[in-house]
Tab-separated table of N, CA and C in Angstrom:
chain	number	residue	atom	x	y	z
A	13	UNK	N	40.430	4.137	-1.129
A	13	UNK	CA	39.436	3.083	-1.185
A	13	UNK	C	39.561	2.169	0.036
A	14	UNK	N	40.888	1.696	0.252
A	14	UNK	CA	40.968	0.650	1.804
A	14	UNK	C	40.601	1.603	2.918
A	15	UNK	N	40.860	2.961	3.084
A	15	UNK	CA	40.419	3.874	3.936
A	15	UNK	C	38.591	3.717	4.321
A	16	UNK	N	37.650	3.776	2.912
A	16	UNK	CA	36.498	3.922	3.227
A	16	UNK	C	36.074	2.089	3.660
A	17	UNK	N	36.736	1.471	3.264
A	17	UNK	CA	36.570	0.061	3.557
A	17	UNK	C	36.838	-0.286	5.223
A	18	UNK	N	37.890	0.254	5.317
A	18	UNK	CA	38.102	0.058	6.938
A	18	UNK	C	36.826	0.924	8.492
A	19	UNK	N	36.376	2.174	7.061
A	19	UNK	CA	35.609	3.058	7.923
A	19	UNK	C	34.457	2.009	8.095
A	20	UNK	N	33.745	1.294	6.871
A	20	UNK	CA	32.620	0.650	6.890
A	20	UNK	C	32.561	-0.227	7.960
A	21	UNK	N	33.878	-1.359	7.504
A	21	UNK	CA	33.641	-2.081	8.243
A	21	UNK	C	34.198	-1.809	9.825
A	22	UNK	N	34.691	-0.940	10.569
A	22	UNK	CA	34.960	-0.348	11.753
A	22	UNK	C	33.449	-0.115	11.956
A	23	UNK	N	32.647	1.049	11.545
A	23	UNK	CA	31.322	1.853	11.550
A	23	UNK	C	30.449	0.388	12.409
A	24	UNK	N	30.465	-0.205	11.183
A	24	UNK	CA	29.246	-1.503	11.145
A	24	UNK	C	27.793	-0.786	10.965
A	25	UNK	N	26.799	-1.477	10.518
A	25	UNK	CA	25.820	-1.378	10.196
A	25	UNK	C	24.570	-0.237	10.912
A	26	UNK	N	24.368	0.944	10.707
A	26	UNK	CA	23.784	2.285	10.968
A	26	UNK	C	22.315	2.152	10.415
A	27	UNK	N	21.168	1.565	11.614
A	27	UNK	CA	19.976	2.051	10.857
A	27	UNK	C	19.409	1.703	11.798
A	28	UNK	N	17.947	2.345	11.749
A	28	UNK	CA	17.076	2.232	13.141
A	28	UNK	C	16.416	1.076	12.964
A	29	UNK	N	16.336	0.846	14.419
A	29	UNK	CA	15.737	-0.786	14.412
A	29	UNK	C	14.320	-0.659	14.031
A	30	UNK	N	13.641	-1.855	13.631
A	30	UNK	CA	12.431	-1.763	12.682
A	30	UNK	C	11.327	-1.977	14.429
A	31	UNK	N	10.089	-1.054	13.837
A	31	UNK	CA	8.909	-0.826	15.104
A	31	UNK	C	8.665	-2.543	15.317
A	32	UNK	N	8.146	-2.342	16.147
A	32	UNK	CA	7.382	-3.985	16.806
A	32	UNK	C	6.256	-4.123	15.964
A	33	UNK	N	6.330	-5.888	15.439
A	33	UNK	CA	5.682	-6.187	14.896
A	33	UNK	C	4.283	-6.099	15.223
A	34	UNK	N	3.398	-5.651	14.356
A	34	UNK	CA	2.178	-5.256	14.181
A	34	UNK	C	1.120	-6.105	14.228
A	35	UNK	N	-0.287	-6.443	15.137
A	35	UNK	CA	-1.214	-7.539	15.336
A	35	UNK	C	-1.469	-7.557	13.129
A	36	UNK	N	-1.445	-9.133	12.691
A	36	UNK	CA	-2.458	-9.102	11.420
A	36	UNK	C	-3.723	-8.374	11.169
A	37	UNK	N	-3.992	-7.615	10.324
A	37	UNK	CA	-5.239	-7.269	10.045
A	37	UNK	C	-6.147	-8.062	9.635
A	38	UNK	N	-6.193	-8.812	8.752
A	38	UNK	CA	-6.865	-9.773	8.599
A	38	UNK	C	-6.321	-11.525	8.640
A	39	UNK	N	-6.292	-11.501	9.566
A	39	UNK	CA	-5.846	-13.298	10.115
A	39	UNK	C	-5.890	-14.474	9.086
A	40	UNK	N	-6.724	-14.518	8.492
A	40	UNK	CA	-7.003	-15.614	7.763
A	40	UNK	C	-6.379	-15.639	6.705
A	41	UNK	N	-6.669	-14.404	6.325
A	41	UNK	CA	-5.968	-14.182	4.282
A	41	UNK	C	-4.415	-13.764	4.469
A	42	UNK	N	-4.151	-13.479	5.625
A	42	UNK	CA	-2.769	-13.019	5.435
A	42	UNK	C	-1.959	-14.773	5.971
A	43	UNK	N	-2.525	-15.312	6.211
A	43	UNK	CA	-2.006	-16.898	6.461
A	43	UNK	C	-1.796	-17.069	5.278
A	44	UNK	N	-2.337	-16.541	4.347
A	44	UNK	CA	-2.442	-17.782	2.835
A	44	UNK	C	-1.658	-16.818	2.069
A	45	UNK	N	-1.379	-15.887	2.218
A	45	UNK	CA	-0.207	-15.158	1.936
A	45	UNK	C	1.454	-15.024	1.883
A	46	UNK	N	1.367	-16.042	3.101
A	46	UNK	CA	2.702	-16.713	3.489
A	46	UNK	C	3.530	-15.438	3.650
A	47	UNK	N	3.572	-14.124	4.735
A	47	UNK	CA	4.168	-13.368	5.131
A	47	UNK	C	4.726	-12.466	3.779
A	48	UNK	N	4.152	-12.606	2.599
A	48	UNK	CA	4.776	-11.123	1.696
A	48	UNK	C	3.266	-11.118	0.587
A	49	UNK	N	3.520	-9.809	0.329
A	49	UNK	CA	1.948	-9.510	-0.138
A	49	UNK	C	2.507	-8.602	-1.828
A	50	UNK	N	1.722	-9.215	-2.314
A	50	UNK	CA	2.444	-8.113	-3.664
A	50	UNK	C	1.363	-7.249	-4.263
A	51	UNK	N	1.689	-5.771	-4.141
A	51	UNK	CA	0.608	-4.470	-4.392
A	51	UNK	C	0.517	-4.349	-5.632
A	52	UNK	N	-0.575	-3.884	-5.765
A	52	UNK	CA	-1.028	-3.354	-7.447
A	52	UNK	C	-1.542	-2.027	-7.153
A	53	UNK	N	-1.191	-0.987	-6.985
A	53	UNK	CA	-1.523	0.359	-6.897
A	53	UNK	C	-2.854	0.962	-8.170
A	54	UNK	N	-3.755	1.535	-7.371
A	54	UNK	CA	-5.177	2.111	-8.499
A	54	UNK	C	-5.276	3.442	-8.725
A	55	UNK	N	-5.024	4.378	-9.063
A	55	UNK	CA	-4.841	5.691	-9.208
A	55	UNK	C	-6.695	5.909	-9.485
A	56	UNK	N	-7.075	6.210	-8.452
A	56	UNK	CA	-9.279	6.004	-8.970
A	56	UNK	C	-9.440	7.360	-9.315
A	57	UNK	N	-8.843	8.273	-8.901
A	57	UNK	CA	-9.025	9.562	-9.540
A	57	UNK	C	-8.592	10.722	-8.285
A	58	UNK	N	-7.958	10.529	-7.685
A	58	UNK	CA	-7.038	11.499	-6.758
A	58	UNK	C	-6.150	12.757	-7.320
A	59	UNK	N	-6.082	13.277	-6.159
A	59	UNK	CA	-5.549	14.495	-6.076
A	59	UNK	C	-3.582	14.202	-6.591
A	60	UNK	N	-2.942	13.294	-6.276
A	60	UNK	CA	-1.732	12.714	-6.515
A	60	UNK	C	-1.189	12.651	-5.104
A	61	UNK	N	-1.825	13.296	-3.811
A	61	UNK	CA	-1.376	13.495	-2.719
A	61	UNK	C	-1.061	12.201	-2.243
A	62	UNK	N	-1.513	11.348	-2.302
A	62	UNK	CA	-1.429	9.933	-1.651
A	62	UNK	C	-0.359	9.277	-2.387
A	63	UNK	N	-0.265	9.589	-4.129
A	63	UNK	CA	0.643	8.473	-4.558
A	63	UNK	C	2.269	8.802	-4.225
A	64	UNK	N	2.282	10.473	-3.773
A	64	UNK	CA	3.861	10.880	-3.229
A	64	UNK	C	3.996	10.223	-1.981
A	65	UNK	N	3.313	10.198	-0.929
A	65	UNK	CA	3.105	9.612	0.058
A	65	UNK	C	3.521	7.699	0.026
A	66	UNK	N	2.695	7.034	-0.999
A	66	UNK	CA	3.396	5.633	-1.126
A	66	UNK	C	4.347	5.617	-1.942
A	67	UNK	N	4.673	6.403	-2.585
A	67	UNK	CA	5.894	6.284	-3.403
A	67	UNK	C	6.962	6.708	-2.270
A	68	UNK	N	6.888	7.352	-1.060
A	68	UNK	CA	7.781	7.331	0.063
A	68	UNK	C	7.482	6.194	1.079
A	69	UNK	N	6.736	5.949	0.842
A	69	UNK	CA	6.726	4.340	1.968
A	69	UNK	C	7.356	3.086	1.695
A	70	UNK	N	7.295	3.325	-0.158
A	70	UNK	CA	8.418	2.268	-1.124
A	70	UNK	C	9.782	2.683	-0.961
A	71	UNK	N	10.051	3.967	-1.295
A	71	UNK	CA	11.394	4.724	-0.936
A	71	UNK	C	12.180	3.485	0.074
A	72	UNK	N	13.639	4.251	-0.080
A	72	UNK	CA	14.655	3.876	1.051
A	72	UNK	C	14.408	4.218	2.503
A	73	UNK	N	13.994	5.181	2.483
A	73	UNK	CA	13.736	5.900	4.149
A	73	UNK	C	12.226	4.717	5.071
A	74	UNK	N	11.364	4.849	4.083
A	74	UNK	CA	10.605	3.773	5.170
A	74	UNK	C	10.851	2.391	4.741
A	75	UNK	N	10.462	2.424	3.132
A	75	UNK	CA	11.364	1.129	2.241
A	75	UNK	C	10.168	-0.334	3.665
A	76	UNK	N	9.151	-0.334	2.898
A	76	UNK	CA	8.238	-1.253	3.147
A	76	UNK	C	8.633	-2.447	2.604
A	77	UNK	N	9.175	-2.819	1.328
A	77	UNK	CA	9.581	-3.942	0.841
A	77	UNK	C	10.611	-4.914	1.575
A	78	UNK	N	10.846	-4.172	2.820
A	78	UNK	CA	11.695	-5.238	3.461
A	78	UNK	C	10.629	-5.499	4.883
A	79	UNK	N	8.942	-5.315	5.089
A	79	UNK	CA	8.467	-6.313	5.508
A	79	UNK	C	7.538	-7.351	5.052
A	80	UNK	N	8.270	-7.316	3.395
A	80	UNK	CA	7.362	-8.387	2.577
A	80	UNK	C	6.744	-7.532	1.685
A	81	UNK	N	6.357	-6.623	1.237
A	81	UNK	CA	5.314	-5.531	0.434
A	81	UNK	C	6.079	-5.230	-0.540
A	82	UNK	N	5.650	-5.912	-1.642
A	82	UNK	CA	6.362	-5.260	-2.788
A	82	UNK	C	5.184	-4.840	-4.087
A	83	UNK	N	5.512	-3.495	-4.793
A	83	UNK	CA	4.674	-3.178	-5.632
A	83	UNK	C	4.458	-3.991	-7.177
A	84	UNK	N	3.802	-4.476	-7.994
A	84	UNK	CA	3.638	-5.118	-9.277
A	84	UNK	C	2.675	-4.177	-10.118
A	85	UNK	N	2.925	-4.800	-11.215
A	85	UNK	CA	2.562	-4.163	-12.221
A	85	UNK	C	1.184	-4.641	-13.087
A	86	UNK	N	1.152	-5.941	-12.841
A	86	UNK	CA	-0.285	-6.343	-13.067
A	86	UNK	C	-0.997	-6.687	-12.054
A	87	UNK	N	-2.334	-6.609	-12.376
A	87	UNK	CA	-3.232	-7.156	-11.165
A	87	UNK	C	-3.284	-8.275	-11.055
A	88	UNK	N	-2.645	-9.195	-12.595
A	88	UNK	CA	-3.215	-10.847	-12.109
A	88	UNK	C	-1.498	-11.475	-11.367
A	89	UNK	N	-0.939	-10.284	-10.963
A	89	UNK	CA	0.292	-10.832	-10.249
A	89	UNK	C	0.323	-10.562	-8.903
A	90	UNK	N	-0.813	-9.554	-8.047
A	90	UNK	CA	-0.930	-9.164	-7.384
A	90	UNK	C	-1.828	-9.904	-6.201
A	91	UNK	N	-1.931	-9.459	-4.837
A	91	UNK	CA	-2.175	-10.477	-3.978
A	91	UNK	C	-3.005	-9.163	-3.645
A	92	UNK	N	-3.124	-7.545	-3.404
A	92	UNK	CA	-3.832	-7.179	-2.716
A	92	UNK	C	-3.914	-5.970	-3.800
A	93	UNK	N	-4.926	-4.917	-3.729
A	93	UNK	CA	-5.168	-3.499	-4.527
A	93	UNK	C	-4.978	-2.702	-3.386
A	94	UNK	N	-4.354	-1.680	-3.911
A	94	UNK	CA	-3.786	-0.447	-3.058
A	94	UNK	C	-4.537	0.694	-3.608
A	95	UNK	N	-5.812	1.292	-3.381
A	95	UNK	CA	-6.990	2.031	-4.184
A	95	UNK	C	-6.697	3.642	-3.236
A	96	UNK	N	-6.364	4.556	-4.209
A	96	UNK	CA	-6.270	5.849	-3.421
A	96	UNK	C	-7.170	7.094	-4.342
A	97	UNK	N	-7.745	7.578	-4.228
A	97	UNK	CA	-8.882	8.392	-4.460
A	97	UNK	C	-10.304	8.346	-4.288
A	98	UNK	N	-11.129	9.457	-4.430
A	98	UNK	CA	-12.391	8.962	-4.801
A	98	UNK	C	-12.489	8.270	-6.046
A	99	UNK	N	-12.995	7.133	-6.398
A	99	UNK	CA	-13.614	6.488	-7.430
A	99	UNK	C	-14.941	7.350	-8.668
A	100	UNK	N	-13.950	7.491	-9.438
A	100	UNK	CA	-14.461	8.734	-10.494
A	100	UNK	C	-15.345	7.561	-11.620
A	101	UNK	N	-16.363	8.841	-12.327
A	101	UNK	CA	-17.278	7.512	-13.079
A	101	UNK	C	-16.246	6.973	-14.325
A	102	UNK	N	-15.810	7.734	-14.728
A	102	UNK	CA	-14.417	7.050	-15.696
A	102	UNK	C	-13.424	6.026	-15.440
A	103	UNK	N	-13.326	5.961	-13.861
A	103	UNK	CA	-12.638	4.859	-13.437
A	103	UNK	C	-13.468	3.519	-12.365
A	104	UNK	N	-15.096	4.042	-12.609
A	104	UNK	CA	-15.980	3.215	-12.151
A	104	UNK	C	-15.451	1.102	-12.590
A	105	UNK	N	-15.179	1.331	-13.972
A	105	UNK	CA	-15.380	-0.244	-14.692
A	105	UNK	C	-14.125	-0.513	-14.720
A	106	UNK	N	-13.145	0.191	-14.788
A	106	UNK	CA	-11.958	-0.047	-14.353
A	106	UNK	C	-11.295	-0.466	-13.796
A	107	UNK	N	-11.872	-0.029	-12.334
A	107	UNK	CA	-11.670	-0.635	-10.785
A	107	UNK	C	-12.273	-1.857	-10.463
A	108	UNK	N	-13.516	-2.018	-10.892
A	108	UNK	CA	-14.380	-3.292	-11.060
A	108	UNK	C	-13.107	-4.252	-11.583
A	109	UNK	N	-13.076	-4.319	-13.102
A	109	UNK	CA	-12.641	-5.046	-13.593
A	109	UNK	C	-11.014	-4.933	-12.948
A	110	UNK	N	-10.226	-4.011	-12.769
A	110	UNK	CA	-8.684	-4.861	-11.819
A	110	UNK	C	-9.159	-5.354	-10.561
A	111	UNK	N	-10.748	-5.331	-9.952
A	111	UNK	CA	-10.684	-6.330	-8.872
A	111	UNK	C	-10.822	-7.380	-9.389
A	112	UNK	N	-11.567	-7.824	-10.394
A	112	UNK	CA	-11.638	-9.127	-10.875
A	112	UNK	C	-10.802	-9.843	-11.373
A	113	UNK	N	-9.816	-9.349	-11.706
A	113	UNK	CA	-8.323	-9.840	-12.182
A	113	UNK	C	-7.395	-10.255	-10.883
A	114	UNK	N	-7.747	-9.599	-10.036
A	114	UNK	CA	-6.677	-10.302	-9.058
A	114	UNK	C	-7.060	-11.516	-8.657
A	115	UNK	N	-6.434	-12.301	-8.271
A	115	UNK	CA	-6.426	-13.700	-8.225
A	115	UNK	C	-7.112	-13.517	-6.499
A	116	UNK	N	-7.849	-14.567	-6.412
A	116	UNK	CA	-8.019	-15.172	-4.919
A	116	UNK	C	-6.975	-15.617	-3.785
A	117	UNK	N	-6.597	-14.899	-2.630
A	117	UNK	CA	-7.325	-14.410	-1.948
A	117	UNK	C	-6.884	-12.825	-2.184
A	118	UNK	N	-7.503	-12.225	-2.036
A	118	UNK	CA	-7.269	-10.747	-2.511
A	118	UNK	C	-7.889	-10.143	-1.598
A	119	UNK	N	-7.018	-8.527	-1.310
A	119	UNK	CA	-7.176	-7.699	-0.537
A	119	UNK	C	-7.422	-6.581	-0.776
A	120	UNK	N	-8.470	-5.624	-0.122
A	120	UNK	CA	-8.494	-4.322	-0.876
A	120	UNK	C	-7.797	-3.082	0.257
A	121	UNK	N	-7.411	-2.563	0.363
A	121	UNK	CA	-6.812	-1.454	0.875
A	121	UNK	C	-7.016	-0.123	0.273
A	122	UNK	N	-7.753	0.812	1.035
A	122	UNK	CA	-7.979	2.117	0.470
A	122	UNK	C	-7.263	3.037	1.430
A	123	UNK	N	-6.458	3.874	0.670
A	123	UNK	CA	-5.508	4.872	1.051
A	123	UNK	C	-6.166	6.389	0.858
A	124	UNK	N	-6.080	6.938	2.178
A	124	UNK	CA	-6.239	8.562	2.419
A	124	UNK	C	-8.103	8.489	2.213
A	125	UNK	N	-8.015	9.568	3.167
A	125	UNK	CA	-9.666	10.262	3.300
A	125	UNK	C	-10.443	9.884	1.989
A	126	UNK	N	-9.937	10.042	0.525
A	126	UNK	CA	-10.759	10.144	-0.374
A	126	UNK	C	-10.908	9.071	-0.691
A	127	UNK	N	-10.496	8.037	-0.684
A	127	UNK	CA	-10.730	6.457	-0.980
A	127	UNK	C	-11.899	5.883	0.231
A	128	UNK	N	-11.910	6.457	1.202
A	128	UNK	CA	-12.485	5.985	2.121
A	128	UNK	C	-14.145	6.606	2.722
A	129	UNK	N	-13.950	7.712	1.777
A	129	UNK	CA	-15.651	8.266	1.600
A	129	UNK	C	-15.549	9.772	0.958
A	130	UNK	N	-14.694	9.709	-0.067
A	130	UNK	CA	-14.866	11.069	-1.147
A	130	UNK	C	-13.996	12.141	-0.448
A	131	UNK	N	-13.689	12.051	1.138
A	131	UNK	CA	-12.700	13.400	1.234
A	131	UNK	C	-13.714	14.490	0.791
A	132	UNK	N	-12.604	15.489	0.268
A	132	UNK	CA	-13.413	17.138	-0.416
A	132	UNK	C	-14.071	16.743	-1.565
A	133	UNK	N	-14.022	15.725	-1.798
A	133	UNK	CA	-14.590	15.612	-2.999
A	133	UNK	C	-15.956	14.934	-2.975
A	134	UNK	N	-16.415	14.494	-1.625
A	134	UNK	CA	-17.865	14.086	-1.466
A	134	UNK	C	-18.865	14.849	-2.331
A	135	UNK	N	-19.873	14.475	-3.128
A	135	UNK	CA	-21.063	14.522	-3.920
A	135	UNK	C	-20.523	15.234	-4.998
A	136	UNK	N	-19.231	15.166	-5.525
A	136	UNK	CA	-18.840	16.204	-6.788
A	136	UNK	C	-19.708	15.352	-7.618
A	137	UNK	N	-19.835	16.241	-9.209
A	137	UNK	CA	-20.559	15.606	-10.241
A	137	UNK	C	-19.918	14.235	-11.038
A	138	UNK	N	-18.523	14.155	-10.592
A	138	UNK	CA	-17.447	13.359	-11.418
A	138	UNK	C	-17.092	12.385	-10.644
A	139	UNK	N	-17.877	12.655	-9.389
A	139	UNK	CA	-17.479	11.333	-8.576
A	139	UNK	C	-18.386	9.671	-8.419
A	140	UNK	N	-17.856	8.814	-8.802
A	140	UNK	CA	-19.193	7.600	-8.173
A	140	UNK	C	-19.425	7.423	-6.995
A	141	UNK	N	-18.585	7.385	-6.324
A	141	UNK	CA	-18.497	7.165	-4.808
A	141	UNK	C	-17.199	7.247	-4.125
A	142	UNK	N	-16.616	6.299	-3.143
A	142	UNK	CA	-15.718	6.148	-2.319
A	142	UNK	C	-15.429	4.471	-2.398
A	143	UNK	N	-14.041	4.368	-2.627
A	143	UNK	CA	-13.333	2.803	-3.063
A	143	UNK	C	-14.965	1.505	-2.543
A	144	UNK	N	-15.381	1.603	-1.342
A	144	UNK	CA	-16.153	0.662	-0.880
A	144	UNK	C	-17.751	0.773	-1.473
A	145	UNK	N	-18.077	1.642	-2.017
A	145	UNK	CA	-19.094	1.656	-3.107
A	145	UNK	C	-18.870	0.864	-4.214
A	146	UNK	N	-17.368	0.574	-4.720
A	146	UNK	CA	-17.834	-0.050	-6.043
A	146	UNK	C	-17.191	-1.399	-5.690
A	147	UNK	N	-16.075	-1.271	-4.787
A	147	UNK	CA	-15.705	-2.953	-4.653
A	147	UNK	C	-15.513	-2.912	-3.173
A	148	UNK	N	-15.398	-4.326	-2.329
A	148	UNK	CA	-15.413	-4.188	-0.971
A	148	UNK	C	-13.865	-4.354	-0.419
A	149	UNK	N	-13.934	-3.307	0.604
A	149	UNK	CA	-12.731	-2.624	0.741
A	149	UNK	C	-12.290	-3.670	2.356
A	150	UNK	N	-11.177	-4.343	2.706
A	150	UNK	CA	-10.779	-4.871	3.982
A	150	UNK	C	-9.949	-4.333	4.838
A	151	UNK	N	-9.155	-3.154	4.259
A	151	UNK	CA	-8.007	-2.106	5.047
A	151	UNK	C	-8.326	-0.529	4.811
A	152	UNK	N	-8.137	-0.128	5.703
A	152	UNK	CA	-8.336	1.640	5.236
A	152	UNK	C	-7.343	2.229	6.343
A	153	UNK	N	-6.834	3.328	5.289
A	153	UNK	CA	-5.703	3.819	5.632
A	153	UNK	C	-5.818	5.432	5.590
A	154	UNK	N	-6.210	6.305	7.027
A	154	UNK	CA	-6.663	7.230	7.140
A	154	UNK	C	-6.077	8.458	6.869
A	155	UNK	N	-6.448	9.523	6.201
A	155	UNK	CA	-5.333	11.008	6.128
A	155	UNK	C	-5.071	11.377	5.131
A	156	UNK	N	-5.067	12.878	4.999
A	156	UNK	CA	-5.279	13.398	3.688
A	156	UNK	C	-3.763	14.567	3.328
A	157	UNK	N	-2.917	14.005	2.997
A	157	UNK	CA	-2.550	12.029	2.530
A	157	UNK	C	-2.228	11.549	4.045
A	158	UNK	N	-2.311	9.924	3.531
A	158	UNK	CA	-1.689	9.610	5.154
A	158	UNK	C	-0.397	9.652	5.469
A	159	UNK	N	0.326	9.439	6.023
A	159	UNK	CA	1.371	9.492	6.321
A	159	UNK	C	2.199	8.142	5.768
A	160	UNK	N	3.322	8.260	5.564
A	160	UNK	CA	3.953	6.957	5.001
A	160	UNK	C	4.558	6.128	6.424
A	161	UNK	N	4.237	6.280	7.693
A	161	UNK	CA	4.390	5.249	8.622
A	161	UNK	C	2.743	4.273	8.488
A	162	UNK	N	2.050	5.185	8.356
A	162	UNK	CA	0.529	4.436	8.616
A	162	UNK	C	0.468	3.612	6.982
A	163	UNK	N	0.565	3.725	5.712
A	163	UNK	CA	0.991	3.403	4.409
A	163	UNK	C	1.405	1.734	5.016
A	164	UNK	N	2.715	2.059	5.657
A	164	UNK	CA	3.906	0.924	5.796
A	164	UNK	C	2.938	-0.053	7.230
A	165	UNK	N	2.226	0.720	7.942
A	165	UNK	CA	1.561	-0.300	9.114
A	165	UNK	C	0.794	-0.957	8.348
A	166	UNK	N	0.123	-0.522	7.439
A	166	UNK	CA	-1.216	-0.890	7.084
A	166	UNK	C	-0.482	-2.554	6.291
A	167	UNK	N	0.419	-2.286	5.175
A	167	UNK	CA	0.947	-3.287	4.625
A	167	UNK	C	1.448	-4.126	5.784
A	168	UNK	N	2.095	-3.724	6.953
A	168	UNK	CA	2.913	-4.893	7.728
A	168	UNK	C	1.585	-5.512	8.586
A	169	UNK	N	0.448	-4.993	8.631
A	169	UNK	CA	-0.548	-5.899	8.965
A	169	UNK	C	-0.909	-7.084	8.017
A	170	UNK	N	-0.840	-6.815	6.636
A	170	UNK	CA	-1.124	-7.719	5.948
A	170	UNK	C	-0.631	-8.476	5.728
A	171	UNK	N	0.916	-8.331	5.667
A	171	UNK	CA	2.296	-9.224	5.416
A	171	UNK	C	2.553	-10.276	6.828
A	172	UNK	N	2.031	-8.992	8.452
A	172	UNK	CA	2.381	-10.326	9.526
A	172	UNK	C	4.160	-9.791	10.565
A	173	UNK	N	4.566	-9.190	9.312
A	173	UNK	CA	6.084	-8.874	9.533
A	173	UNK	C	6.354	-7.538	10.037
């Protein structure tokens, strides 16, 4: 045990330095945010491709929560919606109503191709539209899925950090 103690503290601290901070995406609302933003994730009717994808941007390896981004569980605790699929008619009033629950100032963020205009799934019979058809969308986050660096930019625009 004093062996791995001496290794640690000999070693010292092993991790890549964090990218250069990122211009705000939206200037104004992320002021009133005070540099940490708390997510409410929308499952609108996706493939699941996107939610492995932010569930690795939360992970240890990119681990977003250390530039302020942390995920919640209700919407009326939440500062921004994290919307990833096409918007299915079953999750049409749904989505409506968790935008209306989030408190002011609120952010919408749509994750991967299909949130952002149906992806493969443009004109299916089960689809309503794309996240910005039913509520208005301020971040979009491109790629099918996107990648969990672009996931983690998109939040450190909002956060500032």
């Amino acid at each position: 045990m004093k062996d791995l103690l001496r290794k640690i503290l000999k070693t010292g601290r092993v991790a890549e330095d964090r990218p250069d901070r990122p211009e705000a995406a939206l200037s104004d609302r992320t002021r009133a945010l005070g540099g940490s933003v708390q997510v409410r994730h929308v499952d609108a009717g996706s493939c699941n491709g996107c939610e492995v994808e932010i569930a690795s941007a939360f992970g240890p390896v990119y681990d977003a929560e250390r530039y302020g981004a942390r995920q919640v569980a209700s919407p009326r605790h939440a500062d921004a919606l994290m919307v990833t699929g096409p918007v299915t008619r079953n999750m049409e009033v749904a989505l409506r109503r968790t935008y209306e629950a989030v408190p002011e100032p609120k952010v919408v963020v749509a994750v991967g191709d299909c949130a952002r205009n149906c992806g493969v799934f443009a004109e299916a019979y089960g689809v309503a539209g794309a996240v910005g058809d039913v509520v208005p969308v301020d971040v979009e986050v491109r790629g099918c899925p996107p990648e969990p660096e672009a996931i983690v930019a998109a939040l450190r625009g909002l956060t500032g950090r």
